[in-house]
mmCIF file with all atom_site columns, C-alpha atoms and ligand atoms in Angstrom:
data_model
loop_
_atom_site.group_PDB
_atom_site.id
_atom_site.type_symbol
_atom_site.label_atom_id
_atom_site.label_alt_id
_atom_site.label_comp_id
_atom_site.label_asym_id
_atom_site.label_entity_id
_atom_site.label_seq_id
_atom_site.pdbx_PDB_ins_code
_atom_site.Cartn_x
_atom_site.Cartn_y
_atom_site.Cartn_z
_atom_site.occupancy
_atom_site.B_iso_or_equiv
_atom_site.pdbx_formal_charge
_atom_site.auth_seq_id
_atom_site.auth_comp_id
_atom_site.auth_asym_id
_atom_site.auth_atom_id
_atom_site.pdbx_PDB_model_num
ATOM   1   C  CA  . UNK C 1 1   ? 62.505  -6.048  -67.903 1.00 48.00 ? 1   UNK C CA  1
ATOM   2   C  CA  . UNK C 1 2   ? 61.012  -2.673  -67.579 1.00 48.00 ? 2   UNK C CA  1
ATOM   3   C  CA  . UNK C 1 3   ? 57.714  -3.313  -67.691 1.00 48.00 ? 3   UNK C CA  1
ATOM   4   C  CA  . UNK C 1 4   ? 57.980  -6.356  -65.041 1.00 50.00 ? 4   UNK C CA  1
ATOM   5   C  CA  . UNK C 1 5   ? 59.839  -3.843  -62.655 1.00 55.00 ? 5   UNK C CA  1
ATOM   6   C  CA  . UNK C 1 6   ? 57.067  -1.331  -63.209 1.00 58.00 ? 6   UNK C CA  1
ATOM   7   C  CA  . UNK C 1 7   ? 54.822  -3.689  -62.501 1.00 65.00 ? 7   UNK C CA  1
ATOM   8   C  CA  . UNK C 1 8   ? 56.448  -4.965  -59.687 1.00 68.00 ? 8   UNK C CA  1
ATOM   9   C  CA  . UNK C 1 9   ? 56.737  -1.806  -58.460 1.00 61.00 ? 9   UNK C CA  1
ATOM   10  C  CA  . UNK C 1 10  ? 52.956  -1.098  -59.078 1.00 56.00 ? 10  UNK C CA  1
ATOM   11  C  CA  . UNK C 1 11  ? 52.526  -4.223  -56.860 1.00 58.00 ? 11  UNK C CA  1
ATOM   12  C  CA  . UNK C 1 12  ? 53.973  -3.092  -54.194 1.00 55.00 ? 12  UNK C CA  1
ATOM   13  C  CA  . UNK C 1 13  ? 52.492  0.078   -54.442 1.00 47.00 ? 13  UNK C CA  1
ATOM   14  C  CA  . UNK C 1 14  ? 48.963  -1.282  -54.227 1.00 56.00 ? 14  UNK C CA  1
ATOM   15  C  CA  . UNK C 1 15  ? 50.095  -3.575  -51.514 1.00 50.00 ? 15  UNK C CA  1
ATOM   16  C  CA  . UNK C 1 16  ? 51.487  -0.544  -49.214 1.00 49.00 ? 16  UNK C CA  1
ATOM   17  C  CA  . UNK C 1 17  ? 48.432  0.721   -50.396 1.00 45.00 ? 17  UNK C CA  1
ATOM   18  C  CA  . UNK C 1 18  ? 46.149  -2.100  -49.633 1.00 51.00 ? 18  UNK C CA  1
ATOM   19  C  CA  . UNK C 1 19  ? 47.539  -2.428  -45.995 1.00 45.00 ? 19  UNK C CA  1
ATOM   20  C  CA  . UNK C 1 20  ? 47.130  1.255   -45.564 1.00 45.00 ? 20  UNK C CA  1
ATOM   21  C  CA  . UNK C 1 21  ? 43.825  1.448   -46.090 1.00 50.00 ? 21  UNK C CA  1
ATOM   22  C  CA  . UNK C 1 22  ? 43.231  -1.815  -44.324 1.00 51.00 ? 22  UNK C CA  1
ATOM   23  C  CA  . UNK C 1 23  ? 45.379  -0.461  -41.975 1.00 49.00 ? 23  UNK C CA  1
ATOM   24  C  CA  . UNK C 1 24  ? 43.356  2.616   -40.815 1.00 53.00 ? 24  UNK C CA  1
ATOM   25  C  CA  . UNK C 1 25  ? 40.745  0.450   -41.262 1.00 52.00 ? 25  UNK C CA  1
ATOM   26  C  CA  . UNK C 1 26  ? 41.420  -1.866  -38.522 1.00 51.00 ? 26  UNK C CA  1
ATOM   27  C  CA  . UNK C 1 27  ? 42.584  1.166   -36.467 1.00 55.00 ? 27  UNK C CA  1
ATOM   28  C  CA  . UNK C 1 28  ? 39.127  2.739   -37.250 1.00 51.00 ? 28  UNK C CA  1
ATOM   29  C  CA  . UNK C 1 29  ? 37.224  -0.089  -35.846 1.00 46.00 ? 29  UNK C CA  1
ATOM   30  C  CA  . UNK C 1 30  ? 39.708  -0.603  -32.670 1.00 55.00 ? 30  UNK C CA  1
ATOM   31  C  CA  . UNK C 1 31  ? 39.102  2.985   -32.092 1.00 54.00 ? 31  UNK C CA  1
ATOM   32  C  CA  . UNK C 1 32  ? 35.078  2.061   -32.107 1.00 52.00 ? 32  UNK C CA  1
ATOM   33  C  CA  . UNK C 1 33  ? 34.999  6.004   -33.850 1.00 53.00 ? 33  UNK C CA  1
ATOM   34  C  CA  . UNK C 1 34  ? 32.469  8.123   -32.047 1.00 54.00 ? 34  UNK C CA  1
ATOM   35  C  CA  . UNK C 1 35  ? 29.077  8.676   -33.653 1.00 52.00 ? 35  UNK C CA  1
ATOM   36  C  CA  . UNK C 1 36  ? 28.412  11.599  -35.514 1.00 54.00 ? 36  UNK C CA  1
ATOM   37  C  CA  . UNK C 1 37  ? 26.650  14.034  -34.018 1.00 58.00 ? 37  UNK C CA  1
ATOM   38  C  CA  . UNK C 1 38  ? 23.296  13.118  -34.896 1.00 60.00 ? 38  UNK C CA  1
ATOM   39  C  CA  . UNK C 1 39  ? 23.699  9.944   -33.962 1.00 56.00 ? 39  UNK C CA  1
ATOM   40  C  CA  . UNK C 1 40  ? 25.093  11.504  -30.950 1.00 55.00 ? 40  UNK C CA  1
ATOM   41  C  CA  . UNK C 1 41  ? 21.849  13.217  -30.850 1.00 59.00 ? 41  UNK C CA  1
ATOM   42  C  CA  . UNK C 1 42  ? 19.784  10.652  -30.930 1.00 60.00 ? 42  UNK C CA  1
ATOM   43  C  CA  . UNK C 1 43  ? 21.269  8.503   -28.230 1.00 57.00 ? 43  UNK C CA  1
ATOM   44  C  CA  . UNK C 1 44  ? 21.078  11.757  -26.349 1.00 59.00 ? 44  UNK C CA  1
ATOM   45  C  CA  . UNK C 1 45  ? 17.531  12.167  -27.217 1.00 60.00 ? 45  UNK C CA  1
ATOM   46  C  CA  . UNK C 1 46  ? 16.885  8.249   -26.430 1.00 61.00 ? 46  UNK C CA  1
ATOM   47  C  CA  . UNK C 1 47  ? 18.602  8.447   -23.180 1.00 60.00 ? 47  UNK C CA  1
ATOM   48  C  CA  . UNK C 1 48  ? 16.556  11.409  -22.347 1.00 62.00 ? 48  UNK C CA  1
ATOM   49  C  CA  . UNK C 1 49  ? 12.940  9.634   -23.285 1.00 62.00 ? 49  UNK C CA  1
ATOM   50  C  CA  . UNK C 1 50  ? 14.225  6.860   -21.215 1.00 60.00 ? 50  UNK C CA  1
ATOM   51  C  CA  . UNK C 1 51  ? 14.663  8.926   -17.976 1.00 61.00 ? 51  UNK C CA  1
ATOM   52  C  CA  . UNK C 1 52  ? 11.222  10.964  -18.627 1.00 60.00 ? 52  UNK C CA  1
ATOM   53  C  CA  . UNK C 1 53  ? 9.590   7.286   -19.272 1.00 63.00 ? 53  UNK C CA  1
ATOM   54  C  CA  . UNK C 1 54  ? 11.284  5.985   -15.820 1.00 63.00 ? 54  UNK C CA  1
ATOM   55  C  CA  . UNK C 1 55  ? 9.950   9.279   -13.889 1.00 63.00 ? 55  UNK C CA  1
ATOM   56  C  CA  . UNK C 1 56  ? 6.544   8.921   -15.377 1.00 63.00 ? 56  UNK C CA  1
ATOM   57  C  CA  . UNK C 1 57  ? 6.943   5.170   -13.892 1.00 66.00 ? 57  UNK C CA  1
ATOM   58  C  CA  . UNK C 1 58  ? 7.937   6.259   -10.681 1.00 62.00 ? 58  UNK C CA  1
ATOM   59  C  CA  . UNK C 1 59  ? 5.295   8.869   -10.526 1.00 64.00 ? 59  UNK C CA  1
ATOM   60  C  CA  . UNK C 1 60  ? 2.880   6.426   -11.508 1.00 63.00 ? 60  UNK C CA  1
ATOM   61  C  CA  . UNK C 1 61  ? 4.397   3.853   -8.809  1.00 64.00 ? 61  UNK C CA  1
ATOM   62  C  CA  . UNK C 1 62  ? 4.504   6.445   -6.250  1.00 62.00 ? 62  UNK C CA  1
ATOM   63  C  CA  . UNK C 1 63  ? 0.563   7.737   -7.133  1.00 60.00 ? 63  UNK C CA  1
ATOM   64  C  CA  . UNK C 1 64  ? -0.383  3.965   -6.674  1.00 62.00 ? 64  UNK C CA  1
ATOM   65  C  CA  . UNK C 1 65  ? 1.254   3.483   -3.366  1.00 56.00 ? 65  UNK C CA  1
ATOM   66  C  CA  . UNK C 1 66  ? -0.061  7.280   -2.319  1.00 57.00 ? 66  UNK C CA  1
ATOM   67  C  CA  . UNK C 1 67  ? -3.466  5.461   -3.313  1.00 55.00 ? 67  UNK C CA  1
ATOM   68  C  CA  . UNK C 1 68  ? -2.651  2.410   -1.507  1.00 57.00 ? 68  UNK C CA  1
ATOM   69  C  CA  . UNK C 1 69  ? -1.885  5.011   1.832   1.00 53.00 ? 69  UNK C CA  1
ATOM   70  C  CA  . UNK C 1 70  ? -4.913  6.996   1.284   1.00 53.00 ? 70  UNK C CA  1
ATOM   71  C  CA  . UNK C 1 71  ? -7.080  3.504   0.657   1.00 53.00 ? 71  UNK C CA  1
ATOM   72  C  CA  . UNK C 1 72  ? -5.761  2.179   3.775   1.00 53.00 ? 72  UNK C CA  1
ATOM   73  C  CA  . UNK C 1 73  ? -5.128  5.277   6.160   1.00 52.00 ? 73  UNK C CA  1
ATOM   74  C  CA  . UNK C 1 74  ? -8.648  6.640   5.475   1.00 51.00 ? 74  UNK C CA  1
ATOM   75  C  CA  . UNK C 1 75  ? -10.456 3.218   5.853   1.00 54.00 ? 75  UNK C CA  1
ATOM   76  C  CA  . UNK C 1 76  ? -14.016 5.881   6.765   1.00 59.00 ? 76  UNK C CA  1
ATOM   77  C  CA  . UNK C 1 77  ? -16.341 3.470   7.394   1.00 62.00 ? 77  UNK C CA  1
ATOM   78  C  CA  . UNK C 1 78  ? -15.201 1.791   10.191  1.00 71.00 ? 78  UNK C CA  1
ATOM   79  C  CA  . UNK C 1 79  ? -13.258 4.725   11.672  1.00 83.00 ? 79  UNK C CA  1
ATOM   80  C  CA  . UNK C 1 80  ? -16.856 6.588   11.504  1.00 93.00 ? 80  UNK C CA  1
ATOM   81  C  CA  . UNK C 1 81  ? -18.039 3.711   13.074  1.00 96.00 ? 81  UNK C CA  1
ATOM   82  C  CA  . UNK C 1 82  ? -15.606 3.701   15.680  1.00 95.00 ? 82  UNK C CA  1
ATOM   83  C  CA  . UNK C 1 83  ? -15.722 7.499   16.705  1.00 96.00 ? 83  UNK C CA  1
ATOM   84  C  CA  . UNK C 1 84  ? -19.378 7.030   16.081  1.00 97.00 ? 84  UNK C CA  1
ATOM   85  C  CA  . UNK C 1 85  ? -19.696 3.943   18.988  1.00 97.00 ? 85  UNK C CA  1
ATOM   86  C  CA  . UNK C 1 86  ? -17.001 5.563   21.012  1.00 97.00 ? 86  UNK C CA  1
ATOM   87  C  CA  . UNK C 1 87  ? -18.893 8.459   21.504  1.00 97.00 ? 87  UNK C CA  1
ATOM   88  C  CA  . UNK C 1 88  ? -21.734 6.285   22.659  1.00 98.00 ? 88  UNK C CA  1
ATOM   89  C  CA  . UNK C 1 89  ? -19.631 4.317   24.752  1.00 98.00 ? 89  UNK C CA  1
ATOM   90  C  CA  . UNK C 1 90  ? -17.997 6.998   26.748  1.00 97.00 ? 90  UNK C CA  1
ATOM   91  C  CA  . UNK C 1 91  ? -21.100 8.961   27.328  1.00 98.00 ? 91  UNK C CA  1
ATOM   92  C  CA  . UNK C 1 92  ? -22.511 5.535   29.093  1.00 98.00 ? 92  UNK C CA  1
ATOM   93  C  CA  . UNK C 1 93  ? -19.834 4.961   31.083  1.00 97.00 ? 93  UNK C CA  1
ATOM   94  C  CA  . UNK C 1 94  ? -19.228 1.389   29.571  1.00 98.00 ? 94  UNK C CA  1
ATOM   95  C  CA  . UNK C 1 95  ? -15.282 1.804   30.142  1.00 97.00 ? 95  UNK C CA  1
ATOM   96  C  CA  . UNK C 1 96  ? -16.483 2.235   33.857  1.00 98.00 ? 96  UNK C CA  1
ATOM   97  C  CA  . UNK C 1 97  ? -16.449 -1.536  33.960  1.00 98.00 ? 97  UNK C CA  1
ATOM   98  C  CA  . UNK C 1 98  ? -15.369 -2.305  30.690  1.00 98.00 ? 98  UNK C CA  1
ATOM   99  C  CA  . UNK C 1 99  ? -11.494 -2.338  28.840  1.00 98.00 ? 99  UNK C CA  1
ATOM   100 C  CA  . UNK C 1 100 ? -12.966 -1.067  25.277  1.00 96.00 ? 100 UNK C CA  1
ATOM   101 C  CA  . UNK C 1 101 ? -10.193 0.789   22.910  1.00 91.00 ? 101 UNK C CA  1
ATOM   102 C  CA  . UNK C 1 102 ? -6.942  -0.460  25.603  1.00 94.00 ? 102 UNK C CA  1
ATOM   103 C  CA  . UNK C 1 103 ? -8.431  1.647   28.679  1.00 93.00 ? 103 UNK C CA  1
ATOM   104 C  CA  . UNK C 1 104 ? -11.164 0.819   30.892  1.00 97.00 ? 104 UNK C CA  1
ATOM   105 C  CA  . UNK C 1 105 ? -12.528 -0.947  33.996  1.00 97.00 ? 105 UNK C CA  1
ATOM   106 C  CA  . UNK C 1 106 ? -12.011 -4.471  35.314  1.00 97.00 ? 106 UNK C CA  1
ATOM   107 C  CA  . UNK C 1 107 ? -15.476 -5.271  36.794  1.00 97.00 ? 107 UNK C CA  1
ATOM   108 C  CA  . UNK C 1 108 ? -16.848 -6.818  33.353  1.00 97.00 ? 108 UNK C CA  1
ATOM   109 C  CA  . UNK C 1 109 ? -15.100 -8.732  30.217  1.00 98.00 ? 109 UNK C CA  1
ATOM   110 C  CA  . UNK C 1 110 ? -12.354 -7.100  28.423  1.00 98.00 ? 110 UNK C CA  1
ATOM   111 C  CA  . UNK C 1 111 ? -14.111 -6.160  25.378  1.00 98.00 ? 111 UNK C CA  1
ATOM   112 C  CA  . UNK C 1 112 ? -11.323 -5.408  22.906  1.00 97.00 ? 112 UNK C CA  1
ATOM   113 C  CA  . UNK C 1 113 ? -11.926 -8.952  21.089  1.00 97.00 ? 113 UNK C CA  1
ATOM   114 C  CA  . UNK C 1 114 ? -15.532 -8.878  21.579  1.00 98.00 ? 114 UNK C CA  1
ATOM   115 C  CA  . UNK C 1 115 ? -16.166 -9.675  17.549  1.00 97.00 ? 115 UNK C CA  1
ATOM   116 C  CA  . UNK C 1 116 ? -14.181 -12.960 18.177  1.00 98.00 ? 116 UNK C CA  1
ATOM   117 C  CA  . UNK C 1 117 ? -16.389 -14.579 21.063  1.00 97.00 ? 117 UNK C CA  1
ATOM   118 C  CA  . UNK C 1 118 ? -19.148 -15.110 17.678  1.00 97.00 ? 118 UNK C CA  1
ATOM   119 C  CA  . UNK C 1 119 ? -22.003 -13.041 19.296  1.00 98.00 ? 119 UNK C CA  1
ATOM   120 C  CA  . UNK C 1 120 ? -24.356 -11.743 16.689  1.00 98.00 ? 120 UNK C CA  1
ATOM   121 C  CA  . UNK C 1 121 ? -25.233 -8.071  16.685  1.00 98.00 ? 121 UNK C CA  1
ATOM   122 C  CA  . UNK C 1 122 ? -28.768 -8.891  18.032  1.00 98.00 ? 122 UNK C CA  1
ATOM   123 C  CA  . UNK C 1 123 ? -27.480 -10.786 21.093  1.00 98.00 ? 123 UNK C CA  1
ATOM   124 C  CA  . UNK C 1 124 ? -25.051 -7.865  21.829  1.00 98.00 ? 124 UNK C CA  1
ATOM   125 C  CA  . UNK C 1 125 ? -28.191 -5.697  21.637  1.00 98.00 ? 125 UNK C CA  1
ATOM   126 C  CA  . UNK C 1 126 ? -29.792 -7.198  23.855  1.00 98.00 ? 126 UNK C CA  1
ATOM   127 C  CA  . UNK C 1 127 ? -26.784 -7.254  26.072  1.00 98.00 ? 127 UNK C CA  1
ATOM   128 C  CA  . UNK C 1 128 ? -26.123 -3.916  26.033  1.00 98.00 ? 128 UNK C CA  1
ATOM   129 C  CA  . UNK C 1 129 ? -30.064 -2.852  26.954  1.00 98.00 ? 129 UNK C CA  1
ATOM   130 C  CA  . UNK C 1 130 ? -31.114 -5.619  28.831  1.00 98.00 ? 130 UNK C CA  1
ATOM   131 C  CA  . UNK C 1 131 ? -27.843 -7.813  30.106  1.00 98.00 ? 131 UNK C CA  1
ATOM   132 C  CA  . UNK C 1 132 ? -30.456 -9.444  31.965  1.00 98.00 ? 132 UNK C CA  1
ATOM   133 C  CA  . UNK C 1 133 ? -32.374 -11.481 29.348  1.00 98.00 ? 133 UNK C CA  1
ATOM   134 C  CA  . UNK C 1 134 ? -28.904 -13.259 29.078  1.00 98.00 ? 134 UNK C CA  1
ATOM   135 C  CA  . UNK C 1 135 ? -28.137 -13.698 33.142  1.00 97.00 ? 135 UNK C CA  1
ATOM   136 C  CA  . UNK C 1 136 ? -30.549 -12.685 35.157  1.00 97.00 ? 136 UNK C CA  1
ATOM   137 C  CA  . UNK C 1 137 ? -27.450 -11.968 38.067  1.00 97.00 ? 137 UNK C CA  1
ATOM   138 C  CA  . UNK C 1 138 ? -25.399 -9.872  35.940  1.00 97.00 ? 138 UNK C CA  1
ATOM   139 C  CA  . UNK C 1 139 ? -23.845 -6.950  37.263  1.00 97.00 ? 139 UNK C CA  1
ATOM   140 C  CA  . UNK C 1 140 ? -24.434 -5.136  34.349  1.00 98.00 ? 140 UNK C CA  1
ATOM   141 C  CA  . UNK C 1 141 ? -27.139 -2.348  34.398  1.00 98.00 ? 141 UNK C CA  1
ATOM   142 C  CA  . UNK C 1 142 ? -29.537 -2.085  31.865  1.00 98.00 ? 142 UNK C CA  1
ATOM   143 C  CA  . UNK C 1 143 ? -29.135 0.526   29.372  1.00 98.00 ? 143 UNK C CA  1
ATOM   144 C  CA  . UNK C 1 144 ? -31.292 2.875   27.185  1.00 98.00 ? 144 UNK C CA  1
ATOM   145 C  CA  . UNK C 1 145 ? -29.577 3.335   24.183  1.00 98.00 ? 145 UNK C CA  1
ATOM   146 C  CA  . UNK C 1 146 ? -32.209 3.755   21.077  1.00 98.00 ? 146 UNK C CA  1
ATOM   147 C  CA  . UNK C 1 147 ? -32.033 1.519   18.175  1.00 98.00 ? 147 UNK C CA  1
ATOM   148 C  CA  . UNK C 1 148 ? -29.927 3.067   15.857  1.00 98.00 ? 148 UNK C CA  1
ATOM   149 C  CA  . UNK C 1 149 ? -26.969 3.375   18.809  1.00 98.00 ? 149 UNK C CA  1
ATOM   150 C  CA  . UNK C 1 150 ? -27.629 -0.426  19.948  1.00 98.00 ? 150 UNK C CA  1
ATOM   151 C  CA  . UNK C 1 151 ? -26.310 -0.760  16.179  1.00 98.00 ? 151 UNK C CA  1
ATOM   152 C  CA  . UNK C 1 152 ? -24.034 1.581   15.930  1.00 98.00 ? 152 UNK C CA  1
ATOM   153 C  CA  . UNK C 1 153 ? -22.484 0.399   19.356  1.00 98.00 ? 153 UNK C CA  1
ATOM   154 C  CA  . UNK C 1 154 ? -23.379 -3.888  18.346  1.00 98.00 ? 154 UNK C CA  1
ATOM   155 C  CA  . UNK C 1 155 ? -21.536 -3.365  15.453  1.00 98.00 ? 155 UNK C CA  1
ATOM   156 C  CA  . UNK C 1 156 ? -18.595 -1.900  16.937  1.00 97.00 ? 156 UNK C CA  1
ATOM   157 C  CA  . UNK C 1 157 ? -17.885 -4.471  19.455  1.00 98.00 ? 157 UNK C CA  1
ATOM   158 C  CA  . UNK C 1 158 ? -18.763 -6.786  16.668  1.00 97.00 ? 158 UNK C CA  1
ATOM   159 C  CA  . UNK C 1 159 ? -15.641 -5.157  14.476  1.00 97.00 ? 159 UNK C CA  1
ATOM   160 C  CA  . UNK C 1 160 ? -13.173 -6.053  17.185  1.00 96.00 ? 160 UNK C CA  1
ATOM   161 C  CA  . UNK C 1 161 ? -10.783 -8.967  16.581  1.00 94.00 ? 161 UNK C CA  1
HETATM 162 C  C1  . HEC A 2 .   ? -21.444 -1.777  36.207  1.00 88.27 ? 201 HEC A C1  1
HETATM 163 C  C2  . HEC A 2 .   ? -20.530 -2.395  35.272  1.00 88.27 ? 201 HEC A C2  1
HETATM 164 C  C3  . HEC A 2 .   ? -20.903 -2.478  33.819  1.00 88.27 ? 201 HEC A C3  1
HETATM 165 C  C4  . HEC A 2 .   ? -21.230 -1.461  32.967  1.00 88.27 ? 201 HEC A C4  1
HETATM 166 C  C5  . HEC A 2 .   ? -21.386 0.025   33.257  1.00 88.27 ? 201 HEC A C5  1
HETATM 167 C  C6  . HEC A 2 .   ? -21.368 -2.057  31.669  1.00 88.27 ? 201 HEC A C6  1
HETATM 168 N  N1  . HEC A 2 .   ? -21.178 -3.392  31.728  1.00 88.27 ? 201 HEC A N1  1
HETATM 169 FE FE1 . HEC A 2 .   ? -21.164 -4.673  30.182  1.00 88.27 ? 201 HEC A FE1 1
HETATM 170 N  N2  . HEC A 2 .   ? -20.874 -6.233  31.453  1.00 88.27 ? 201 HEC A N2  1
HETATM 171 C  C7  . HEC A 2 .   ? -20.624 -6.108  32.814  1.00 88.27 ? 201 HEC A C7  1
HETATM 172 C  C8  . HEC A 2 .   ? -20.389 -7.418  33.363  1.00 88.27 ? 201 HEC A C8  1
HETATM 173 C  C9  . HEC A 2 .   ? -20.077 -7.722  34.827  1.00 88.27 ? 201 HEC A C9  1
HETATM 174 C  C10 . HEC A 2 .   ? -20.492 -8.332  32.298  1.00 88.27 ? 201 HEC A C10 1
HETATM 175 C  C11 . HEC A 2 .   ? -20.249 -9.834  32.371  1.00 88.27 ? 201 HEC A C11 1
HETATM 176 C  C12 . HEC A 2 .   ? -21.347 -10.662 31.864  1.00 88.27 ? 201 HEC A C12 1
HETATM 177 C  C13 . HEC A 2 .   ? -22.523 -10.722 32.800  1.00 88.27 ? 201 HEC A C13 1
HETATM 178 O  O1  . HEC A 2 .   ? -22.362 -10.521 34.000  1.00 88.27 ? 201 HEC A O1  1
HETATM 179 O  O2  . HEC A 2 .   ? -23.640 -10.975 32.310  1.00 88.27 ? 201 HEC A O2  1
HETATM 180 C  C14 . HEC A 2 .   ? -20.789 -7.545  31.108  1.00 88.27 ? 201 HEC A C14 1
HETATM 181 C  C15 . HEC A 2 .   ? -20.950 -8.065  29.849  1.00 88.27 ? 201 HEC A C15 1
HETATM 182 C  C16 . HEC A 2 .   ? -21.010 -7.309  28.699  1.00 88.27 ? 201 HEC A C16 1
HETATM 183 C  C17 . HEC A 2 .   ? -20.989 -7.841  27.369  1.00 88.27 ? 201 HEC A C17 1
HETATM 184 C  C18 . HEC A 2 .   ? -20.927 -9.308  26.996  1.00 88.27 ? 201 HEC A C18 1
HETATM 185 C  C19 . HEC A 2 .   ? -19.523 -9.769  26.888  1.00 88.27 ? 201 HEC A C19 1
HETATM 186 C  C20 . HEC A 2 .   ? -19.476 -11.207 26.448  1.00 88.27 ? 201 HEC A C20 1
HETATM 187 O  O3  . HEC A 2 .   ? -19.300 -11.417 25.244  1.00 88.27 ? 201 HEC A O3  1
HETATM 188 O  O4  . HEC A 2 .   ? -19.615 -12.079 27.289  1.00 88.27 ? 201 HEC A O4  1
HETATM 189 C  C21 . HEC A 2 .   ? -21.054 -6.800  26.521  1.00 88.27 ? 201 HEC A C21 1
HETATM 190 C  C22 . HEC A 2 .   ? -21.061 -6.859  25.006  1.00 88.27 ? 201 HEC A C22 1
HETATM 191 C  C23 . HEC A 2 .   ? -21.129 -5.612  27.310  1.00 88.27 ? 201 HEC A C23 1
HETATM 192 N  N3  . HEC A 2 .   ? -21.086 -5.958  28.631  1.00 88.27 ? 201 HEC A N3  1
HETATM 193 C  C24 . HEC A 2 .   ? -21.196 -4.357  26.793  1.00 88.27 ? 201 HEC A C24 1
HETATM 194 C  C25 . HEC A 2 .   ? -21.373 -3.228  27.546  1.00 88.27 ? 201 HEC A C25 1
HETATM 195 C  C26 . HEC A 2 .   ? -21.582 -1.912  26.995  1.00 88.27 ? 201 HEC A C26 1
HETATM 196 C  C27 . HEC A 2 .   ? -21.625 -1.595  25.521  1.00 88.27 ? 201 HEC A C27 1
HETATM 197 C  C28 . HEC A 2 .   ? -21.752 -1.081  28.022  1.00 88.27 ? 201 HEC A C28 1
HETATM 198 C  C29 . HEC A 2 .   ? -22.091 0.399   27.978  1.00 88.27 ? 201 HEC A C29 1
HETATM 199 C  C30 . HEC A 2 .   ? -23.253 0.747   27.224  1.00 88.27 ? 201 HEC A C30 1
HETATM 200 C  C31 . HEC A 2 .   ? -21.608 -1.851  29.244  1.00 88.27 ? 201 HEC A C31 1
HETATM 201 N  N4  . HEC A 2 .   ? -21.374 -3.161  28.911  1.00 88.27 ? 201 HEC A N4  1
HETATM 202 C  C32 . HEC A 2 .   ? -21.656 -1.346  30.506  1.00 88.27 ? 201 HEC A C32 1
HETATM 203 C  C33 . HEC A 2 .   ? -20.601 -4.943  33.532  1.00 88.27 ? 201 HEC A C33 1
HETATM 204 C  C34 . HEC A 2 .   ? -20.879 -3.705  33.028  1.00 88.27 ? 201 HEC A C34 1
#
């Protein structure tokens, strides 16, 4: 009679017990207990290689697009070959009778889509030195521009679309 209450009693005992520690255990995992501090750490340290990572990806990204600007904003061939022609073109008076770069004269075509009318760069040679191998009425006056300017200018006018 003893010994069954004792070890009804030790029952019970290890039951209280049982739920105790389940108890706290439950509460432990409801709680979600914060990570020691090296874990702590490490997420830290993670969270912190992530954000360097991203900046190095946005540098990169923002190097690439810096190359993309400087690719397309310093395009130097044909903007030599524009200030190149230009200079050609305003020192013979072409805009006198010609719209070339928006500004210009009325008395000849507008050439500002000249490379779209599909003349090649020896017939706009020609033009420009001798307009009157093409029509023999032309207003145009012959010029005397030397061959490296006739392709300079030719392929100018050629350029515009
Ligand atoms: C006195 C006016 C005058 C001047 C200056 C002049 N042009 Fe012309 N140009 C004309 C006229 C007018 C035409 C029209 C075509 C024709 O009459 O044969 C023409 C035609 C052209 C054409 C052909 C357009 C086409 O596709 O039909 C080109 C290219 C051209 N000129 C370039 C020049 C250049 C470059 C200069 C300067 C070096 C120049 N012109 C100076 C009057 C002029």
């Amino acid at each position: 009679m003893k010994a069954s209450k004792g070890k009804k009693g030790l029952t019970v005992l290890f039951a209280s017990l049982f739920l105790l520690i389940a108890g706290f255990g439950l509460y432990g995992c409801a709680k979600a207990p914060a990570p020691s501090k090296p874990a702590k750490k490490a997420a830290k340290k993670k969270a912190a290689k992530k954000k360097t990572a991203a900046k190095a990806k946005t540098a990169k990204a923002a190097k690439k697009t810096a190359n993309a600007a400087a690719k397309t904003s310093a395009k130097p061939v044909s903007n030599n070959l524009e200030t190149a022609a230009m200079k050609i073109i305003n020192a013979q008076g072409c805009e006198g009778c010609h719209v070339i770069n928006g500004k210009g004269g009325s008395i000849g075509p507008n050439l500002d889509k000249e490379g779209t009318r599909g003349h090649s760069l020896h017939w706009l040679e020609v033009q420009i030195n001798t307009p009157k191998v093409h029509d023999s009425s032309t207003m145009m006056p012959n010029h005397d521009l030397n061959q490296a300017q006739l392709k300079t200018v030719a392929e100018y006018l050629e350029s515009l679309k």
